[in-house]
Coordinates of N, CA and C in Angstrom, one line a residue:
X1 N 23.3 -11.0 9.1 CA 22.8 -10.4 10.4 C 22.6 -8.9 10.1
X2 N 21.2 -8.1 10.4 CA 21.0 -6.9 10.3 C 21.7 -6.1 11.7
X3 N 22.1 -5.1 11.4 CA 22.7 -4.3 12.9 C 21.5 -3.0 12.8
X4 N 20.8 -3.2 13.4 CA 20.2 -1.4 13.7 C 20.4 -0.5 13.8
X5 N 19.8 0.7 12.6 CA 20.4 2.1 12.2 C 21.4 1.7 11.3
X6 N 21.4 0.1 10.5 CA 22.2 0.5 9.7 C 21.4 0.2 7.8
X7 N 21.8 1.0 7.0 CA 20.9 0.6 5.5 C 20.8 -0.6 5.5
X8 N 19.7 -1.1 4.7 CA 19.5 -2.2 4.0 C 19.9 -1.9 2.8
X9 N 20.7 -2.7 1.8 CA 21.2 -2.7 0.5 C 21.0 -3.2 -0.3
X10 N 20.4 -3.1 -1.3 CA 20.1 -4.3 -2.5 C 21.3 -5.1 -3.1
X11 N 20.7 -5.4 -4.0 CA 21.8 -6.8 -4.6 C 22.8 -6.1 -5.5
X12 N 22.3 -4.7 -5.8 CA 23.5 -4.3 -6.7 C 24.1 -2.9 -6.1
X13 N 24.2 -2.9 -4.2 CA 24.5 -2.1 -3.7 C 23.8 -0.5 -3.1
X14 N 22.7 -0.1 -4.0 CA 21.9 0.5 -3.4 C 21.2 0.4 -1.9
X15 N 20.6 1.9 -1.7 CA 19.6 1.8 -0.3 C 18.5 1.0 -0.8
X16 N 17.7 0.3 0.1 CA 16.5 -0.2 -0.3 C 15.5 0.9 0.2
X17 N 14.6 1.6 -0.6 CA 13.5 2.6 -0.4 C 12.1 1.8 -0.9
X18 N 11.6 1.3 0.6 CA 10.8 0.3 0.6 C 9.7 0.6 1.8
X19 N 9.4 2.2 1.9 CA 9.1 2.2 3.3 C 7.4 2.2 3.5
X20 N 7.2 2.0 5.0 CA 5.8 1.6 5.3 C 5.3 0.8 4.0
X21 N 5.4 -0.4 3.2 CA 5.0 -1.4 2.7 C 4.8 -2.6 2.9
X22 N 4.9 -3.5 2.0 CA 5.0 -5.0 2.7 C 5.4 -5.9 1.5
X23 N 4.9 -7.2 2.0 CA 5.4 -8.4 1.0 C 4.9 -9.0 1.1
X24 N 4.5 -9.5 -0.5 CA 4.0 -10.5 -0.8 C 4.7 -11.7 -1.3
X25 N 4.0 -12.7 -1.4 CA 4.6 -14.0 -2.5 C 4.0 -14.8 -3.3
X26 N 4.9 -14.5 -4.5 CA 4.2 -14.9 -5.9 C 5.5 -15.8 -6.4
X27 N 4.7 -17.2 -6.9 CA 5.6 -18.0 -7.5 C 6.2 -18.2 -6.1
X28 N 7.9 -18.3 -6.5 CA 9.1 -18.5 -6.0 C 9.3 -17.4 -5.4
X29 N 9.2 -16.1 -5.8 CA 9.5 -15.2 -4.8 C 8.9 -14.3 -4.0
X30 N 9.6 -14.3 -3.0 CA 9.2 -12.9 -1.9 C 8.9 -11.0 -3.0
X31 N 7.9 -10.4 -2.5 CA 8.5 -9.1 -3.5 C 8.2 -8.3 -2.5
X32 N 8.8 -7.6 -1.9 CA 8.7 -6.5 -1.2 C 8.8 -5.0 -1.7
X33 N 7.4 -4.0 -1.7 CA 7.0 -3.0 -1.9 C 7.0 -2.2 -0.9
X34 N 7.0 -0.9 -1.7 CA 7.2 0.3 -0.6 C 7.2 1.5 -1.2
X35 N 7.1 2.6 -0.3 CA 7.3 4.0 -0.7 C 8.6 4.3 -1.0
X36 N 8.9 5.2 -1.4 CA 10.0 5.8 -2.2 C 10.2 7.6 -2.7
X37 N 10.7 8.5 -1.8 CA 10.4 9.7 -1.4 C 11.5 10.4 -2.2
X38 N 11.2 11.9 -2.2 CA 11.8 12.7 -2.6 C 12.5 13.4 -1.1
X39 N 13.8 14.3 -1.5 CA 13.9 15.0 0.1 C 13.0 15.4 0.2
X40 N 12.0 16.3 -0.1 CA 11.3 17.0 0.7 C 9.9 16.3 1.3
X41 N 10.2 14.7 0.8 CA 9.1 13.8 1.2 C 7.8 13.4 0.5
X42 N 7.5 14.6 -0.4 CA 6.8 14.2 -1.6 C 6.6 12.8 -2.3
X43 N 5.9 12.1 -2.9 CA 5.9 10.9 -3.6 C 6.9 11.0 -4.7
X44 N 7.5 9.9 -5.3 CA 8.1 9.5 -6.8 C 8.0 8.6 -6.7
X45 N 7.7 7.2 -6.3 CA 6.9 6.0 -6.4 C 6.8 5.3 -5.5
X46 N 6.5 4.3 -5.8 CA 6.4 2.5 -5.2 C 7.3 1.6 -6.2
X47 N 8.2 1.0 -5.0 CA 9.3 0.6 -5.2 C 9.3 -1.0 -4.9
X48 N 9.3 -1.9 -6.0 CA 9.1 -3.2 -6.1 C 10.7 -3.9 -5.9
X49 N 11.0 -5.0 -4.6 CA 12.1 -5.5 -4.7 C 11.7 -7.0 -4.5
X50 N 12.7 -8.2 -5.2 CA 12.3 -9.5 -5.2 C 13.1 -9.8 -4.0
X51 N 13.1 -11.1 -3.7 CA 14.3 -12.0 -3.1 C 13.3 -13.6 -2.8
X52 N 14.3 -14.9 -3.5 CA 14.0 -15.7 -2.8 C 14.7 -16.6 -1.5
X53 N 15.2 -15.4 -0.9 CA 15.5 -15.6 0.8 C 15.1 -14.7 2.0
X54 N 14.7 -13.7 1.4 CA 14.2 -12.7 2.1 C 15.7 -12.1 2.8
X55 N 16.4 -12.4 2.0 CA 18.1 -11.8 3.0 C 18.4 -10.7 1.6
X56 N 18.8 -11.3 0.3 CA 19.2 -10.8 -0.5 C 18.2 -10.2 -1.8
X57 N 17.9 -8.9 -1.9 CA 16.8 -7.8 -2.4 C 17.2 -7.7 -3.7
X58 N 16.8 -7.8 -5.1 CA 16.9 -7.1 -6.3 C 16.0 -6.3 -6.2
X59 N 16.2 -5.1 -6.9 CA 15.4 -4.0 -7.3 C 15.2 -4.7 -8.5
X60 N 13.6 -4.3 -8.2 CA 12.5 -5.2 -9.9 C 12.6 -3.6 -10.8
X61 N 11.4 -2.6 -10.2 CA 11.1 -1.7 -11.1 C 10.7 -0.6 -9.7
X62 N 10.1 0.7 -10.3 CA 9.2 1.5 -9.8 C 8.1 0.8 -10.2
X63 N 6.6 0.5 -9.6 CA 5.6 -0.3 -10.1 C 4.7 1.2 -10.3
X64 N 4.6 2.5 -9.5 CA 3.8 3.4 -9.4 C 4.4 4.5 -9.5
X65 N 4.2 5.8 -9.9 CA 5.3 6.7 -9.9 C 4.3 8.3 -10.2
X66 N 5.3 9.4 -9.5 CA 4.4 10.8 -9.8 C 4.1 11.1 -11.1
X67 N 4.4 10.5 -11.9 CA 3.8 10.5 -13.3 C 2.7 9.2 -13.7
X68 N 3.0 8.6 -13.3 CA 1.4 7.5 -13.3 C 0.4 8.1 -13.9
X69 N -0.3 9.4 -13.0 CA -1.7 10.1 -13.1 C -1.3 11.7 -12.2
X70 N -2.3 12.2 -12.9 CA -1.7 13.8 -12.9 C -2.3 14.2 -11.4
X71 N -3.0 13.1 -10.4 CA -3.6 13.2 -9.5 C -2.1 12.9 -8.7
X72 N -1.0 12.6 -9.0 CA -0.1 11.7 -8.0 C 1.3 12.8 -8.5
X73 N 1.2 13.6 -9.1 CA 2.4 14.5 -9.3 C 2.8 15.8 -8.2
X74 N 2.1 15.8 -7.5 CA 1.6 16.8 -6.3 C 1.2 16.0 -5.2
X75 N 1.9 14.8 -4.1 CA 1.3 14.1 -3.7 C 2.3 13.6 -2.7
X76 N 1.7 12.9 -1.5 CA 2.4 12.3 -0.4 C 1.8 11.0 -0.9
X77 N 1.7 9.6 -1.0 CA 1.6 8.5 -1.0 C 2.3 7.2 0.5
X78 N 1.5 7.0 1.1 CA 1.7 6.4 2.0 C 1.4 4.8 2.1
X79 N 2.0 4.0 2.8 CA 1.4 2.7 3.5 C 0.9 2.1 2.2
X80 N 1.3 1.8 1.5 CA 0.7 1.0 -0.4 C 0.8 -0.4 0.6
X81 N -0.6 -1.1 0.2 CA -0.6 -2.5 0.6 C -1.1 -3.0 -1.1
X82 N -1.0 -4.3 -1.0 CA -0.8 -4.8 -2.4 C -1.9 -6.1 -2.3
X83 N -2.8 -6.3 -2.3 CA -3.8 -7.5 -2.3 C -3.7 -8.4 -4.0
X84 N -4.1 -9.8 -3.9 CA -4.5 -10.5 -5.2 C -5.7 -10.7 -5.3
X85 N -6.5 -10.6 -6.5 CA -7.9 -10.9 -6.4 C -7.8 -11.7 -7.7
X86 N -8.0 -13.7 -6.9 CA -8.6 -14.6 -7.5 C -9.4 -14.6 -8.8
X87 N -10.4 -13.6 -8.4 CA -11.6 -14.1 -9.4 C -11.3 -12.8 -10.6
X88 N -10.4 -11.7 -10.4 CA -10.3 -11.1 -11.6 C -8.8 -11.1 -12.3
X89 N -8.1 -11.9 -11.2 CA -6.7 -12.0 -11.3 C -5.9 -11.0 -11.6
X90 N -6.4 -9.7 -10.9 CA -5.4 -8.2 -10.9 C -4.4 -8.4 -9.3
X91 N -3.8 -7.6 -9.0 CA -2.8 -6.9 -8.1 C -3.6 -5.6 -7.8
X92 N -3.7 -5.9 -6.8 CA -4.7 -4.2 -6.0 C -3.9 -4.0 -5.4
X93 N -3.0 -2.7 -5.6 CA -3.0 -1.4 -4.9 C -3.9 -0.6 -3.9
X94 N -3.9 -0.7 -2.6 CA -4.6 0.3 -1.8 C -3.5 1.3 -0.9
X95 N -4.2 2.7 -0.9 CA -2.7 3.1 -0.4 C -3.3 4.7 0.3
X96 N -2.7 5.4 1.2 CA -2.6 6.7 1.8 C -2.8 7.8 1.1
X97 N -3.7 8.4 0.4 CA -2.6 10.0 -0.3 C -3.2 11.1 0.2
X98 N -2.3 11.7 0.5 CA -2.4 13.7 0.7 C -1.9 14.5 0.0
X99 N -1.8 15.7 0.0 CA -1.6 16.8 -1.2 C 0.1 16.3 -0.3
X100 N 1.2 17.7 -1.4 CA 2.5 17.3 -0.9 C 2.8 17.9 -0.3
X101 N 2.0 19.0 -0.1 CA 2.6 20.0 1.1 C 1.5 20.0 2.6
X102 N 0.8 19.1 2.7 CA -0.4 19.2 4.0 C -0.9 17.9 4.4
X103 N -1.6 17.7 5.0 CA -2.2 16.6 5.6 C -3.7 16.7 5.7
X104 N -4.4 17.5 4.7 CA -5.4 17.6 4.6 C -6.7 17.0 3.8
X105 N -5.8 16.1 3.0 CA -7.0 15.3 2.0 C -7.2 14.1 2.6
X106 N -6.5 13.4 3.7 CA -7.1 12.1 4.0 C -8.1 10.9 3.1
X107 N -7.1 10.3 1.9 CA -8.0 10.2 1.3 C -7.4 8.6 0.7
X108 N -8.4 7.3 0.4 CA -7.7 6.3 -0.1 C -7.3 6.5 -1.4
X109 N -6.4 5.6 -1.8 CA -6.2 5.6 -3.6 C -6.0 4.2 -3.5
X110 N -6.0 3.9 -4.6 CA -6.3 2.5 -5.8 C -5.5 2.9 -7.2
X111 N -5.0 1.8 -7.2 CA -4.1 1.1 -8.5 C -4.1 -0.3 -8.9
X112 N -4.4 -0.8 -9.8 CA -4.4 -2.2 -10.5 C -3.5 -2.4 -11.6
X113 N -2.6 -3.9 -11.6 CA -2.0 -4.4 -12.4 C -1.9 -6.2 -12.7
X114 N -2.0 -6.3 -13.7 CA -2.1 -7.6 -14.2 C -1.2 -8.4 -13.8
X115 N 0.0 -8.1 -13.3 CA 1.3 -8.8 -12.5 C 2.0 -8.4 -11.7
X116 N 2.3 -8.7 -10.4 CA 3.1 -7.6 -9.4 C 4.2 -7.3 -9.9
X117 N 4.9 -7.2 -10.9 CA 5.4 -7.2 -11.4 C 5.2 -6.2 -12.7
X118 N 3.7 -5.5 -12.8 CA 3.3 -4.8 -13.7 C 3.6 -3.3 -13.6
X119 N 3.2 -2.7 -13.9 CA 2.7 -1.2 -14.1 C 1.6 -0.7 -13.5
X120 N 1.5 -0.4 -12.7 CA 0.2 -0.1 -12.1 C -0.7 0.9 -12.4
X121 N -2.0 1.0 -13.1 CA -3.0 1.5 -13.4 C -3.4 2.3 -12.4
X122 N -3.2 3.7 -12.1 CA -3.7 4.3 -11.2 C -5.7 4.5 -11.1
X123 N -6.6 4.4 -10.1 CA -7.6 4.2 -10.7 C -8.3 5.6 -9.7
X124 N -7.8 6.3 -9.3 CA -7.9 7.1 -8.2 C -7.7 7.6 -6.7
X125 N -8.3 8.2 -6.0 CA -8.2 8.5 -4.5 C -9.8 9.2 -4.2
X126 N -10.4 8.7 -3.0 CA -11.3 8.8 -2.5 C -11.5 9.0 -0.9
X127 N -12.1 9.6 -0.2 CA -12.5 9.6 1.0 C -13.6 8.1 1.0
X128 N -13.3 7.0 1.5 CA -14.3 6.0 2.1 C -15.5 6.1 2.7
X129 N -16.6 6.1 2.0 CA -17.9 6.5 2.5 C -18.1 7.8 2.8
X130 N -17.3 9.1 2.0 CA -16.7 10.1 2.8 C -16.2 10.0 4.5
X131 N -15.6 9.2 4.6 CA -14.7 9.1 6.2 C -13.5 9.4 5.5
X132 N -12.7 10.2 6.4 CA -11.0 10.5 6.5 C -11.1 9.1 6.3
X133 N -9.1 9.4 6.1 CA -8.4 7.7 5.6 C -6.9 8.0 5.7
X134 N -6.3 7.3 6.8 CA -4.5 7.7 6.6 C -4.2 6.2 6.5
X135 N -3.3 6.0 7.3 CA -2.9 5.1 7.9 C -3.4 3.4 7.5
X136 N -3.2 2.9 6.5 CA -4.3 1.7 6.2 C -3.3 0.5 5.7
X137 N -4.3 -0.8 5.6 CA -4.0 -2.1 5.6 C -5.3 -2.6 4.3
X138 N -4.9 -3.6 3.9 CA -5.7 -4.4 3.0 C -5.4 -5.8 3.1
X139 N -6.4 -7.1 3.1 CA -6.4 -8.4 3.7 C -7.3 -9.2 3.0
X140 N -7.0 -10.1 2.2 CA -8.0 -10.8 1.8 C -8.2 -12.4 2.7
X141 N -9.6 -12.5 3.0 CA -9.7 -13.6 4.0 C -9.9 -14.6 3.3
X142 N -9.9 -15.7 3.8 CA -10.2 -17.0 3.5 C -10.9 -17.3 2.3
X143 N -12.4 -17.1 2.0 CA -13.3 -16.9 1.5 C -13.3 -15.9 0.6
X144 N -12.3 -15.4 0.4 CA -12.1 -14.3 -1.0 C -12.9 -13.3 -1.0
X145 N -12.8 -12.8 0.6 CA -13.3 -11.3 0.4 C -11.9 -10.5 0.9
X146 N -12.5 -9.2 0.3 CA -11.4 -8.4 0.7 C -11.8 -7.5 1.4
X147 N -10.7 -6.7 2.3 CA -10.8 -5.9 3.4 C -10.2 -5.0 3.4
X148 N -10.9 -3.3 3.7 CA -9.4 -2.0 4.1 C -10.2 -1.5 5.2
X149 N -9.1 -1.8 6.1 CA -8.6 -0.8 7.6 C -7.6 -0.1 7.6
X150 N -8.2 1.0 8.1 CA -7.6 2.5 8.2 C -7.8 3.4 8.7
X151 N -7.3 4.6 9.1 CA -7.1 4.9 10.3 C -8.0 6.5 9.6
X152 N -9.1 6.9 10.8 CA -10.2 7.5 10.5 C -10.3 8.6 11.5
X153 N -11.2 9.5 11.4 CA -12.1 10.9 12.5 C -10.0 11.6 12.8
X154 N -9.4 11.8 12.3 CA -8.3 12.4 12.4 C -7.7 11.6 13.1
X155 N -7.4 10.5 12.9 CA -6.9 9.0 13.1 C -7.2 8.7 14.9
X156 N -8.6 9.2 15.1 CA -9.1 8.5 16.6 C -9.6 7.2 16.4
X157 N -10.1 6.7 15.2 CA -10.6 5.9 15.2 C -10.0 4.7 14.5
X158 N -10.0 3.7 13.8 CA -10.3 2.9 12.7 C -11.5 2.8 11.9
X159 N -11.1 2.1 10.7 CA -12.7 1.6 10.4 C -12.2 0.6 9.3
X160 N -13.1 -0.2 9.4 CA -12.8 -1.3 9.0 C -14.1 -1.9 8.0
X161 N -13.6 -2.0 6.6 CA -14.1 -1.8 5.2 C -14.6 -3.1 4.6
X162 N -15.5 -3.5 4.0 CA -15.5 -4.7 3.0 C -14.8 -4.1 2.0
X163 N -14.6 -4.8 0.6 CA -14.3 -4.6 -0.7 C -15.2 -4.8 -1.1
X164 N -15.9 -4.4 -2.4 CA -16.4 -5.0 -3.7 C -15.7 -6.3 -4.2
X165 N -15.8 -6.8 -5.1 CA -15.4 -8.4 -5.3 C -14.5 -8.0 -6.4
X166 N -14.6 -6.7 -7.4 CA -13.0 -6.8 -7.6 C -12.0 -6.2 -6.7
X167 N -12.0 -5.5 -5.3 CA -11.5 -5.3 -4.4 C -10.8 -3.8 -5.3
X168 N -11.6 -3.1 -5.8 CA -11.4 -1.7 -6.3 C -11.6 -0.5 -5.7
X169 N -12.9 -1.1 -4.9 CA -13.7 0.2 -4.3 C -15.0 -0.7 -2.9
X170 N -15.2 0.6 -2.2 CA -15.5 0.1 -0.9 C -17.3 -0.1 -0.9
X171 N -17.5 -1.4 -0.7 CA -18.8 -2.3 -0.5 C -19.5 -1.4 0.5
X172 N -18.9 -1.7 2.1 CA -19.9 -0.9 3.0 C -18.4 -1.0 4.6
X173 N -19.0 -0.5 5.0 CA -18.2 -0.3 6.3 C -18.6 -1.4 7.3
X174 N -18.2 -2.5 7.8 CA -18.0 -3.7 8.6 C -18.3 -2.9 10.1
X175 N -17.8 -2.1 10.2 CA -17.2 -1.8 12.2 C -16.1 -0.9 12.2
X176 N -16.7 0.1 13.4 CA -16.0 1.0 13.8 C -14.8 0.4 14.9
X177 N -13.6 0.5 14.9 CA -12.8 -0.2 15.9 C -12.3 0.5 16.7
X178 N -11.9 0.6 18.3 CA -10.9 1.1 19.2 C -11.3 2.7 18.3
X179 N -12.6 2.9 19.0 CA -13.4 4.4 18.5 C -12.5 5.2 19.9
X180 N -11.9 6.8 19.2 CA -11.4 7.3 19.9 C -10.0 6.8 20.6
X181 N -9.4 5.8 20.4 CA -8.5 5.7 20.9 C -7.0 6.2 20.1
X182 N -7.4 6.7 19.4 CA -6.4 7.3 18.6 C -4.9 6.5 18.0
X183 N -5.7 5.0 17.6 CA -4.7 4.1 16.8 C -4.2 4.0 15.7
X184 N -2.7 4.0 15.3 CA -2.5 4.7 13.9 C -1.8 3.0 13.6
X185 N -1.7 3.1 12.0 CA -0.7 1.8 11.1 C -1.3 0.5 11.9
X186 N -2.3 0.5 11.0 CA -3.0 -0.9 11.4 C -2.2 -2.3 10.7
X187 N -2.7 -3.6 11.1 CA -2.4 -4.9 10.4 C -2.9 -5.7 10.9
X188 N -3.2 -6.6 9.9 CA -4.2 -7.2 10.2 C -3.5 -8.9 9.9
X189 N -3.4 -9.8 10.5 CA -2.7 -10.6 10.3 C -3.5 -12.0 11.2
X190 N -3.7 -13.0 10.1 CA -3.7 -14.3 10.5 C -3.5 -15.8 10.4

C-alpha cells in the first residue's frame, strides 16, 4: 500500500526518479521511464525501471543522459514518452526540451533505440512545424500510425501531430485542440 508524500523505492532501496514519464510493456515486463534531475533541475537523464507487478521497481539503466549529445548537456528534458514502431522495430523517444536555465526553446526532441532496454540515439530537438512544444504525449493507434500531442502558442493551445512511419519526425499537423484554453500534460488513452 502507497501512503502519499511518501518515496517510492526501488528494489535495492533507492528513490525512484521516474518523473512526468510513463510505462510501457515489453515481454514479461512492465518498464517504467522518467526524468531524472539535478538540484538545480537541469537534465542528467531518463531513468529506465522494470517490475513484473508493477509494486516492486528494479533500476534497469539511465537509457538517455546529458552526455548522450552535446545538444542535452545544457538542458531541461521533460515528459519523455516512449512509443514502439512495428515496421522499423526501434523504441521512439519523444520528449520536452529547453535550455537549463529558461523556458524559452519550446522545442520537441527524438531519440531511438533498438531495445527499451537500449541506449538511446539522440536524433535531435525541433520546434514542430515551427509551433512551440512543451508539455507532450506520443500514441500509436490501431493501424500503426503514430501520434505527438503537445502543448502549443505558450501552452494555450494543443496540437495534435501525425508521425512519419518511422515515428521520427512530424508528417503534418491533424488538429488544433481546446485552442486557447490553456491545457497543459496531455494523454491520450484508449
Amino acid at each position: 500500500v502507497l501512503e502519499s508524500g511518501i518515496s517510492m523505492l526501488d528494489t535495492k532501496g533507492n528513490p525512484i526518479h521516474a518523473h512526468g514519464g510513463g510505462i510501457i510493456k515489453v515481454g514479461d515486463f512492465y518498464y517504467w521511464y522518467g526524468e531524472n534531475r539535478y538540484d538545480d533541475q537541469s537534465f542528467k537523464s531518463v531513468r529506465l525501471y522494470r517490475s513484473r507487478s508493477l509494486a516492486n521497481w528494479e533500476f534497469v539503466k539511465d537509457i538517455l543522459t546529458d552526455r548522450s549529445d552535446a545538444d542535452l548537456n545544457s538542458a531541461k528534458i521533460e515528459r519523455p514518452k516512449i512509443i514502439y514502431n512495428r515496421r522499423t522495430q526501434k523504441y521512439v523517444m519523444w520528449m520536452h526540451k529547453e535550455g537549463a536555465d529558461n523556458y524559452g526553446q519550446a522545442r520537441a526532441a527524438v531519440a531511438v533505440a533498438d531495445n527499451i532496454d537500449g541506449t538511446y540515439q539522440y536524433l535531435g530537438s525541433f520546434r514542430p512545424l515551427n509551433h512551440m512544444s512543451r508539455d507532450c504525449t506520443a500514441f500509436v493507434d490501431d493501424d500503426g500510425a503514430g501520434y505527438f500531442l503537445s502543448a502549443a502558442n505558450e501552452n494555450a493551445d494543443l496540437h495534435l501531430y501525425k508521425l512519419t512511419d518511422d515515428y521520427t519526425a512530424i508528417a503534418s499537423l491533424v488538429q488544433k485542440i481546446w485552442v486557447g484554453q490553456k491545457r497543459e500534460a496531455p494523454a491520450l488513452i484508449k
